CSV table of C-alpha atoms and ligand atoms in Angstrom, one decimal:
chain,number,residue,atom,x,y,z
T,974,MET,CA,0.0,0.0,0.0
T,975,ILE,CA,1.5,3.4,-1.0
T,976,ASP,CA,2.0,5.8,1.8
T,977,PHE,CA,1.0,9.4,0.7
T,978,THR,CA,2.0,11.0,4.0
T,979,PRO,CA,4.9,13.4,3.5
T,980,LEU,CA,7.9,13.0,5.8
T,981,PRO,CA,9.3,16.3,7.1
T,982,ALA,CA,12.8,16.8,5.5
T,983,ARG,CA,15.4,19.4,6.5
T,984,LEU,CA,17.5,20.9,3.7
T,985,GLU,CA,21.1,20.1,4.8
T,986,THR,CA,23.5,21.0,2.0
T,987,ILE,CA,23.4,22.5,-1.5
T,988,GLU,CA,26.2,21.8,-4.0
T,989,THR,CA,26.3,24.2,-6.9
T,990,ASP,CA,29.0,22.7,-9.2
T,991,VAL,CA,26.8,22.7,-12.3
T,992,PRO,CA,24.7,25.8,-12.8
T,993,ASP,CA,20.9,25.2,-12.5
T,994,ASN,CA,21.6,21.5,-11.7
T,995,HIS,CA,22.3,21.6,-8.0
T,996,LEU,CA,22.8,18.7,-5.7
T,997,PHE,CA,20.6,19.0,-2.6
T,998,SER,CA,20.8,16.8,0.5
T,999,PHE,CA,17.8,16.5,3.0
T,1000,HIS,CA,17.7,15.0,6.5
T,1001,LEU,CA,14.8,12.6,6.9
T,1002,PRO,CA,13.3,11.4,10.3
T,1003,GLN,CA,13.8,7.8,9.0
T,1004,PRO,CA,15.6,6.2,6.1
T,1005,LEU,CA,13.7,5.6,2.9
T,1006,ALA,CA,14.4,2.3,1.0
T,1007,ILE,CA,14.4,3.7,-2.6
T,1008,ALA,CA,15.3,1.1,-5.3
T,1009,PRO,CA,17.3,2.3,-8.4
T,1010,GLY,CA,14.8,3.9,-10.8
T,1011,GLN,CA,12.2,4.6,-8.2
T,1012,PHE,CA,11.3,8.2,-7.3
T,1013,VAL,CA,10.0,10.4,-4.5
T,1014,GLU,CA,7.6,13.4,-4.5
T,1015,LEU,CA,9.1,16.6,-3.1
T,1016,SER,CA,6.6,19.2,-1.8
T,1017,LEU,CA,7.1,22.8,-0.8
T,1018,PRO,CA,4.2,23.8,1.5
T,1019,GLY,CA,1.9,26.3,-0.2
T,1020,ILE,CA,3.8,26.1,-3.5
T,1021,GLY,CA,3.6,22.7,-5.1
T,1022,ALA,CA,5.2,19.3,-5.6
T,1023,PHE,CA,7.2,17.4,-8.2
T,1024,PRO,CA,8.6,13.9,-8.8
T,1025,VAL,CA,12.3,13.4,-8.5
T,1026,SER,CA,14.7,10.4,-8.7
T,1027,ALA,CA,17.1,9.5,-5.9
T,1028,VAL,CA,20.7,10.1,-7.0
T,1029,THR,CA,22.5,7.7,-4.6
T,1030,TRP,CA,22.0,4.1,-3.4
T,1031,PRO,CA,21.5,2.9,-0.7
T,1032,THR,CA,19.5,5.8,0.6
T,1033,SER,CA,19.7,6.5,4.3
T,1034,ASP,CA,18.2,9.2,6.5
T,1035,ILE,CA,20.2,11.6,4.2
T,1036,LEU,CA,18.5,11.8,0.9
T,1037,HIS,CA,20.5,13.2,-2.1
T,1038,LEU,CA,18.6,14.7,-5.0
T,1039,CYS,CA,20.0,16.4,-8.2
T,1040,ILE,CA,17.4,19.0,-9.3
T,1041,ARG,CA,17.4,21.1,-12.4
T,1042,ARG,CA,15.8,24.6,-12.1
T,1043,VAL,CA,13.1,24.6,-14.9
T,1044,GLY,CA,9.9,26.1,-13.5
T,1045,ARG,CA,7.8,27.4,-10.7
T,1046,VAL,CA,8.4,24.8,-8.0
T,1047,THR,CA,12.0,24.0,-8.7
T,1048,ASP,CA,12.7,27.7,-8.8
T,1049,ALA,CA,11.1,28.1,-5.3
T,1050,LEU,CA,13.4,25.2,-4.1
T,1051,TYR,CA,16.5,27.0,-5.4
T,1052,ARG,CA,15.5,30.0,-3.2
T,1053,LEU,CA,15.3,28.0,0.1
T,1054,PRO,CA,18.0,28.5,2.7
T,1055,VAL,CA,19.8,25.6,4.4
T,1056,GLY,CA,17.6,24.5,7.3
T,1057,ALA,CA,14.3,25.0,5.5
T,1058,MET,CA,11.7,22.2,5.7
T,1059,VAL,CA,10.2,20.4,2.7
T,1060,GLY,CA,8.0,17.3,2.4
T,1061,ILE,CA,9.1,14.0,0.9
T,1062,ARG,CA,6.7,11.2,-0.1
T,1063,GLY,CA,7.5,7.8,-1.5
T,1064,PRO,CA,9.2,5.8,-2.8
T,1065,PHE,CA,7.0,5.4,-5.8
T,1066,GLY,CA,7.1,3.4,-9.1
T,1067,ARG,CA,8.8,0.3,-10.4
T,1068,GLY,CA,12.5,0.7,-10.8
T,1069,PHE,CA,15.1,-1.3,-12.6
T,1070,PRO,CA,14.8,-5.1,-12.2
T,1071,VAL,CA,18.2,-5.4,-10.5
T,1072,GLU,CA,17.8,-9.1,-10.1
T,1073,ASN,CA,18.5,-9.4,-13.8
T,1074,PHE,CA,22.0,-7.7,-13.6
T,1075,PRO,CA,24.2,-10.1,-11.7
T,1076,GLY,CA,26.3,-12.3,-14.0
T,1077,LYS,CA,26.0,-9.9,-16.9
T,1078,ASP,CA,28.0,-7.1,-18.5
T,1079,VAL,CA,26.1,-3.8,-18.0
T,1080,LEU,CA,25.9,-0.9,-20.4
T,1081,LEU,CA,24.5,2.4,-18.9
T,1082,ILE,CA,23.6,5.1,-21.5
T,1083,ALA,CA,22.5,8.5,-20.2
T,1084,GLY,CA,21.5,11.7,-21.8
T,1085,GLY,CA,21.5,15.0,-19.8
T,1086,LEU,CA,19.6,14.7,-16.5
T,1087,GLY,CA,18.9,11.1,-17.3
T,1088,VAL,CA,22.2,10.3,-15.6
T,1089,VAL,CA,20.4,10.8,-12.2
T,1090,PRO,CA,18.5,7.5,-12.0
T,1091,LEU,CA,21.4,5.7,-13.8
T,1092,ARG,CA,23.8,7.0,-11.1
T,1093,THR,CA,21.6,5.3,-8.5
T,1094,LEU,CA,21.7,2.1,-10.5
T,1095,LEU,CA,25.5,2.5,-10.9
T,1096,HIS,CA,25.9,2.7,-7.1
T,1097,TRP,CA,23.8,-0.5,-6.8
T,1098,LEU,CA,26.1,-2.2,-9.4
T,1099,LEU,CA,29.2,-1.0,-7.6
T,1100,ALA,CA,27.9,-2.4,-4.3
T,1101,HIS,CA,27.5,-5.8,-6.1
T,1102,ARG,CA,30.6,-5.4,-8.3
T,1103,GLY,CA,31.9,-8.9,-7.6
T,1104,ASN,CA,28.8,-10.3,-9.5
T,1105,ILE,CA,28.8,-7.9,-12.4
T,1106,GLY,CA,30.9,-8.3,-15.5
T,1107,GLU,CA,32.2,-5.4,-17.7
T,1108,LEU,CA,30.6,-2.1,-16.5
T,1109,THR,CA,30.3,0.6,-19.1
T,1110,VAL,CA,28.9,4.2,-18.9
T,1111,LEU,CA,28.2,6.3,-22.0
T,1112,TYR,CA,27.0,9.8,-21.1
T,1113,GLY,CA,26.0,12.6,-23.4
T,1114,SER,CA,25.4,16.2,-22.4
T,1115,TYR,CA,24.9,19.6,-24.1
T,1116,ASP,CA,28.5,20.6,-23.4
T,1117,ALA,CA,31.3,19.6,-21.1
T,1118,ALA,CA,30.4,22.1,-18.4
T,1119,ARG,CA,27.0,20.5,-17.9
T,1120,LEU,CA,28.3,16.9,-17.4
T,1121,LEU,CA,27.0,15.9,-13.9
T,1122,PHE,CA,29.1,13.7,-11.5
T,1123,ARG,CA,32.0,14.0,-13.9
T,1124,ARG,CA,34.8,13.8,-11.3
T,1125,GLU,CA,33.2,10.7,-9.7
T,1126,LEU,CA,32.8,8.9,-13.1
T,1127,GLU,CA,36.3,9.8,-14.2
T,1128,ALA,CA,37.8,8.5,-10.9
T,1129,LEU,CA,35.9,5.2,-11.4
T,1130,ALA,CA,37.3,5.0,-15.0
T,1131,THR,CA,40.8,5.8,-13.9
T,1132,ALA,CA,40.7,3.1,-11.2
T,1133,GLY,CA,39.6,0.6,-14.0
T,1134,THR,CA,36.2,0.0,-12.3
T,1135,ILE,CA,34.1,1.2,-15.2
T,1136,ARG,CA,34.7,2.0,-18.9
T,1137,LEU,CA,33.6,5.5,-19.6
T,1138,ALA,CA,33.0,7.8,-22.7
T,1139,PHE,CA,31.4,11.2,-23.0
T,1140,SER,CA,29.7,13.0,-25.9
T,1141,VAL,CA,28.7,16.6,-26.2
T,1142,ASP,CA,26.2,18.3,-28.5
T,1143,ALA,CA,28.2,21.5,-28.6
T,1144,LEU,CA,32.0,21.7,-28.3
T,1145,GLY,CA,32.0,25.0,-26.5
T,1146,ALA,CA,35.2,26.9,-25.7
T,1147,ASP,CA,37.0,23.8,-24.2
T,1148,PRO,CA,35.7,20.4,-25.3
T,1149,ARG,CA,37.6,18.7,-22.5
T,1150,GLY,CA,36.3,21.2,-19.9
T,1151,THR,CA,38.0,20.6,-16.5
T,1152,GLY,CA,37.9,16.8,-16.9
T,1153,THR,CA,40.5,14.2,-17.8
T,1154,ILE,CA,38.5,12.3,-20.4
T,1155,PRO,CA,37.8,14.1,-23.6
T,1156,CYS,CA,34.3,14.5,-24.9
T,1157,ARG,CA,33.4,13.3,-28.4
T,1158,PHE,CA,31.3,15.7,-30.5
T,1159,GLY,CA,27.9,14.2,-31.4
T,1160,VAL,CA,25.0,12.3,-29.7
T,1161,VAL,CA,25.5,9.7,-27.1
T,1162,GLY,CA,24.3,6.9,-29.3
T,1163,ASP,CA,27.3,7.5,-31.6
T,1164,LEU,CA,29.6,6.3,-28.8
T,1165,LEU,CA,28.3,2.7,-29.4
T,1166,ALA,CA,30.2,2.6,-32.7
T,1167,ASP,CA,33.6,2.5,-30.9
T,1168,LEU,CA,32.4,0.2,-28.1
T,1169,ASP,CA,33.6,-3.4,-28.0
T,1170,PHE,CA,30.9,-5.4,-26.2
T,1171,ASN,CA,29.3,-8.8,-26.3
T,1172,PRO,CA,25.5,-8.3,-26.7
T,1173,THR,CA,24.6,-11.8,-25.7
T,1174,THR,CA,26.0,-11.2,-22.2
T,1175,THR,CA,24.9,-7.6,-21.8
T,1176,VAL,CA,22.1,-5.8,-20.0
T,1177,ALA,CA,21.5,-2.2,-21.1
T,1178,ALA,CA,19.8,0.6,-19.2
T,1179,VAL,CA,19.0,3.9,-20.9
T,1180,CYS,CA,17.7,7.2,-19.5
T,1181,GLY,CA,17.5,10.6,-21.2
T,1182,PRO,CA,15.2,12.8,-23.3
T,1183,PRO,CA,12.6,11.1,-25.5
T,1184,VAL,CA,14.6,11.8,-28.6
T,1185,LEU,CA,17.3,9.5,-27.2
T,1186,TYR,CA,14.9,6.5,-27.2
T,1187,THR,CA,13.6,6.9,-30.8
T,1188,HIS,CA,16.5,5.0,-32.4
T,1189,LEU,CA,18.8,3.9,-29.6
T,1190,LEU,CA,16.6,1.2,-28.0
T,1191,GLU,CA,16.1,-0.6,-31.3
T,1192,LYS,CA,19.7,0.0,-32.2
T,1193,LEU,CA,20.8,-1.9,-29.1
T,1194,ALA,CA,18.4,-4.7,-30.0
T,1195,ALA,CA,19.7,-4.8,-33.6
T,1196,ALA,CA,23.2,-5.1,-32.1
T,1197,GLY,CA,22.0,-8.3,-30.4
T,1198,ILE,CA,21.0,-7.4,-26.9
T,1199,PRO,CA,17.7,-9.3,-26.1
T,1200,PRO,CA,14.8,-6.8,-25.9
T,1201,ASP,CA,13.9,-8.1,-22.4
T,1202,ARG,CA,17.3,-7.0,-21.3
T,1203,ILE,CA,17.1,-3.4,-22.6
T,1204,TYR,CA,15.6,-1.0,-20.0
T,1205,ALA,CA,14.4,2.6,-20.4
T,1206,THR,CA,12.8,4.9,-17.9
T,1207,LEU,CA,9.9,7.1,-19.2
T,1208,GLU,CA,10.0,9.9,-16.6
T,1209,ARG,CA,9.2,12.6,-19.2
T,1210,ARG,CA,5.7,11.3,-19.6
T,1211,MET,CA,4.6,12.1,-16.0
T,1212,LYS,CA,2.9,14.9,-14.2
T,1213,CYS,CA,1.6,14.0,-10.7
T,1214,GLY,CA,3.7,10.9,-10.5
T,1215,VAL,CA,1.3,9.0,-8.3
T,1216,GLY,CA,-1.6,7.7,-10.4
T,1217,GLN,CA,-4.0,10.7,-9.9
T,1218,CYS,CA,-3.9,12.8,-13.1
T,1219,CYS,CA,-4.0,10.2,-15.9
T,1220,HIS,CA,-1.4,12.4,-17.8
T,1221,CYS,CA,1.0,9.5,-18.2
T,1222,VAL,CA,-1.3,6.7,-19.4
T,1223,ILE,CA,-0.1,5.1,-22.6
T,1224,ALA,CA,-1.9,2.0,-24.1
T,1225,GLY,CA,-3.7,1.6,-20.8
T,1226,VAL,CA,-0.5,1.6,-18.8
T,1227,TYR,CA,0.1,4.1,-15.9
T,1228,ILE,CA,3.8,5.0,-16.5
T,1229,CYS,CA,4.1,6.4,-13.0
T,1230,CYS,CA,2.7,3.3,-11.2
T,1231,GLN,CA,3.6,0.4,-13.5
T,1232,GLY,CA,6.9,2.1,-14.5
T,1233,PRO,CA,8.7,4.4,-15.0
T,1234,VAL,CA,11.2,1.6,-16.0
T,1235,PHE,CA,10.1,-0.7,-18.8
T,1236,SER,CA,12.0,-3.2,-21.0
T,1237,LEU,CA,12.0,-2.8,-24.8
T,1238,GLU,CA,10.0,-5.9,-25.0
T,1239,GLU,CA,7.2,-4.2,-23.0
T,1240,LEU,CA,7.6,-0.9,-24.8
T,1241,ARG,CA,7.1,-2.6,-28.2
T,1242,ILE,CA,3.5,-3.4,-27.3
T,1243,MET,CA,2.8,0.1,-25.9
T,1244,PRO,CA,2.1,2.2,-29.1
T,1245,GLY,CA,3.3,5.8,-28.7
T,1246,ALA,CA,5.5,5.1,-25.6
T,1247,ILE,CA,8.7,5.9,-27.5
O,1915,FAD,C1,9.9,10.0,-12.2
O,1915,FAD,C2,10.5,11.3,-12.4
O,1915,FAD,C3,11.8,11.6,-11.9
O,1915,FAD,C4,12.3,12.9,-12.1
O,1915,FAD,N1,13.6,13.1,-11.6
O,1915,FAD,C5,14.1,14.3,-11.7
O,1915,FAD,C6,15.4,14.6,-11.2
O,1915,FAD,O1,16.1,13.7,-10.6
O,1915,FAD,N2,15.9,15.8,-11.2
O,1915,FAD,C7,15.1,16.8,-11.8
O,1915,FAD,O2,15.6,18.0,-11.9
O,1915,FAD,N3,13.9,16.6,-12.4
O,1915,FAD,C8,13.4,15.4,-12.3
O,1915,FAD,N4,12.2,15.1,-12.9
O,1915,FAD,C9,11.5,16.2,-13.6
O,1915,FAD,C10,10.8,17.2,-12.5
O,1915,FAD,O3,9.7,16.5,-11.9
O,1915,FAD,C11,10.3,18.4,-13.3
O,1915,FAD,O4,11.4,19.1,-13.8
O,1915,FAD,C12,9.5,19.3,-12.3
O,1915,FAD,O5,8.2,18.8,-12.2
O,1915,FAD,C13,9.4,20.7,-12.7
O,1915,FAD,O6,8.6,21.4,-11.8
O,1915,FAD,P1,8.4,23.0,-11.9
O,1915,FAD,O7,7.2,23.4,-11.2
O,1915,FAD,O8,9.7,23.6,-11.4
O,1915,FAD,O9,8.4,23.2,-13.5
O,1915,FAD,P2,7.1,23.4,-14.4
O,1915,FAD,O10,6.7,24.8,-14.4
O,1915,FAD,O11,6.1,22.3,-14.1
O,1915,FAD,O12,7.7,22.9,-15.8
O,1915,FAD,C14,8.8,23.7,-16.3
O,1915,FAD,C15,9.4,23.0,-17.5
O,1915,FAD,O13,9.8,21.7,-17.2
O,1915,FAD,C16,9.2,20.7,-18.0
O,1915,FAD,N5,8.9,19.5,-17.3
O,1915,FAD,C17,7.8,19.4,-16.4
O,1915,FAD,N6,7.8,18.1,-16.0
O,1915,FAD,C18,8.8,17.4,-16.6
O,1915,FAD,C19,9.3,16.1,-16.5
O,1915,FAD,N7,8.7,15.2,-15.8
O,1915,FAD,N8,10.4,15.8,-17.2
O,1915,FAD,C20,11.1,16.8,-17.9
O,1915,FAD,N9,10.6,18.0,-18.0
O,1915,FAD,C21,9.5,18.4,-17.4
O,1915,FAD,C22,8.0,21.4,-18.6
O,1915,FAD,O14,7.6,20.9,-19.8
O,1915,FAD,C23,8.4,22.8,-18.6
O,1915,FAD,O15,9.1,23.1,-19.8
O,1915,FAD,C24,11.6,13.9,-12.8
O,1915,FAD,C25,10.3,13.6,-13.2
O,1915,FAD,C26,9.8,12.4,-13.0
O,1915,FAD,C27,8.4,12.1,-13.5
O,1916,FES,S1,1.6,11.0,-13.8
O,1916,FES,FE1,-0.4,11.4,-13.0
O,1916,FES,S2,-1.4,9.4,-13.2
O,1916,FES,FE2,0.6,9.0,-13.8
C-alpha cells in the first residue's frame, strides 16, 4: 500500500558545481528504501510538488537529489536556505529489475539529466561489483560544463572500475572542460560505434530525453541485446507521478505506477510510448 504521508525533511546542503543542476541533501526522520529507478515526490508547502529520482544508493536518513531549475516549484526550491523544511513522499514506481543484472555485463547510457537514475543504479552495481561483468557508462550532455558527476565517473574509470565515454552536442570553448576524459562531439548513441561489447551477455539501461529513445533502443536490439534486457525509464511522460492525473497513461498503462522503468519488450506493445 502506497503511503502518501509526506515526511518532514530538512535541507542540509546545496552543492552548486553545475549551474541550475544543484545537488541537494535532505535529512529525513527515518531512512527511505528507494530502489534504483524509483522516485519520490518533493513538496514545498503552499507552492507545489514534483517527482524526482534519488541520486544515490543505498538511501539513508540523508536523501540526495539532483534537481534542475526549470519552472515554478524547482525555482522556489532554489531560493530556500539551508535549514528549510520540505515534504518527501514515496518511494514510488517500479525501478530497474536489478535481479537481472548479476552475472551480466552492464551498459548504462545516459543523456543529460537522465544520468540521475542511472547513477543510483551505478551505485547499486558498484555495491554488487563482484557479481557484475564489464561495466560501461556512456554519457552525453549539451556541453562539457554540464556533465554531472564527472569527477566521480572519471575517478571510477581511472581506477579501472568502469569503462567511460562522454559525448557533447556542442564543443564550447573547451571540449575537455576541466575533466581528464575528452568528450566526443555528437550524440551519445554515436559512442556505441567504438564500443567493444558482447551483446549476448549484456544488460542495457538507458535514460534521457525522449529523442534518445527513438532510435537507440532498437539499435541496441539490432546489435544483439535481447529486448527483455534493454531497459528505459519514461519519466518525461509524467505529471503527478502517483496515479492521480492520468497524464502518463499510454496504451492503458500508468507509467508512474507500472513504470517508470520498462523493457524494450514491454515498450514494443505500448504504441506511442517511444
Ligand atoms: C519519475 C521522475 C523523476 C524525475 N527526476 C528528476 C530529477 O532527478 N531531477 C530533476 O531535476 N527533475 C526530475 N524530474 C523532472 C521534474 O519532476 C520536473 O522538472 C518538475 O516537475 C518541474 O517542476 P516545476 O514546477 O519547477 O516546473 P514546471 O513549471 O512544471 O515545468 C517547467 C518545464 O519543465 C518541463 N517539465 C515538467 N515536468 C517534466 C518532467 N517530468 N520531465 C522533464 N521536463 C519536465 C515542462 O515541460 C516545462 O518546460 C523527474 C520527473 C519524473 C516524472
Ligand atoms: S503521472 Fe499522473 S497518473 Fe501518472
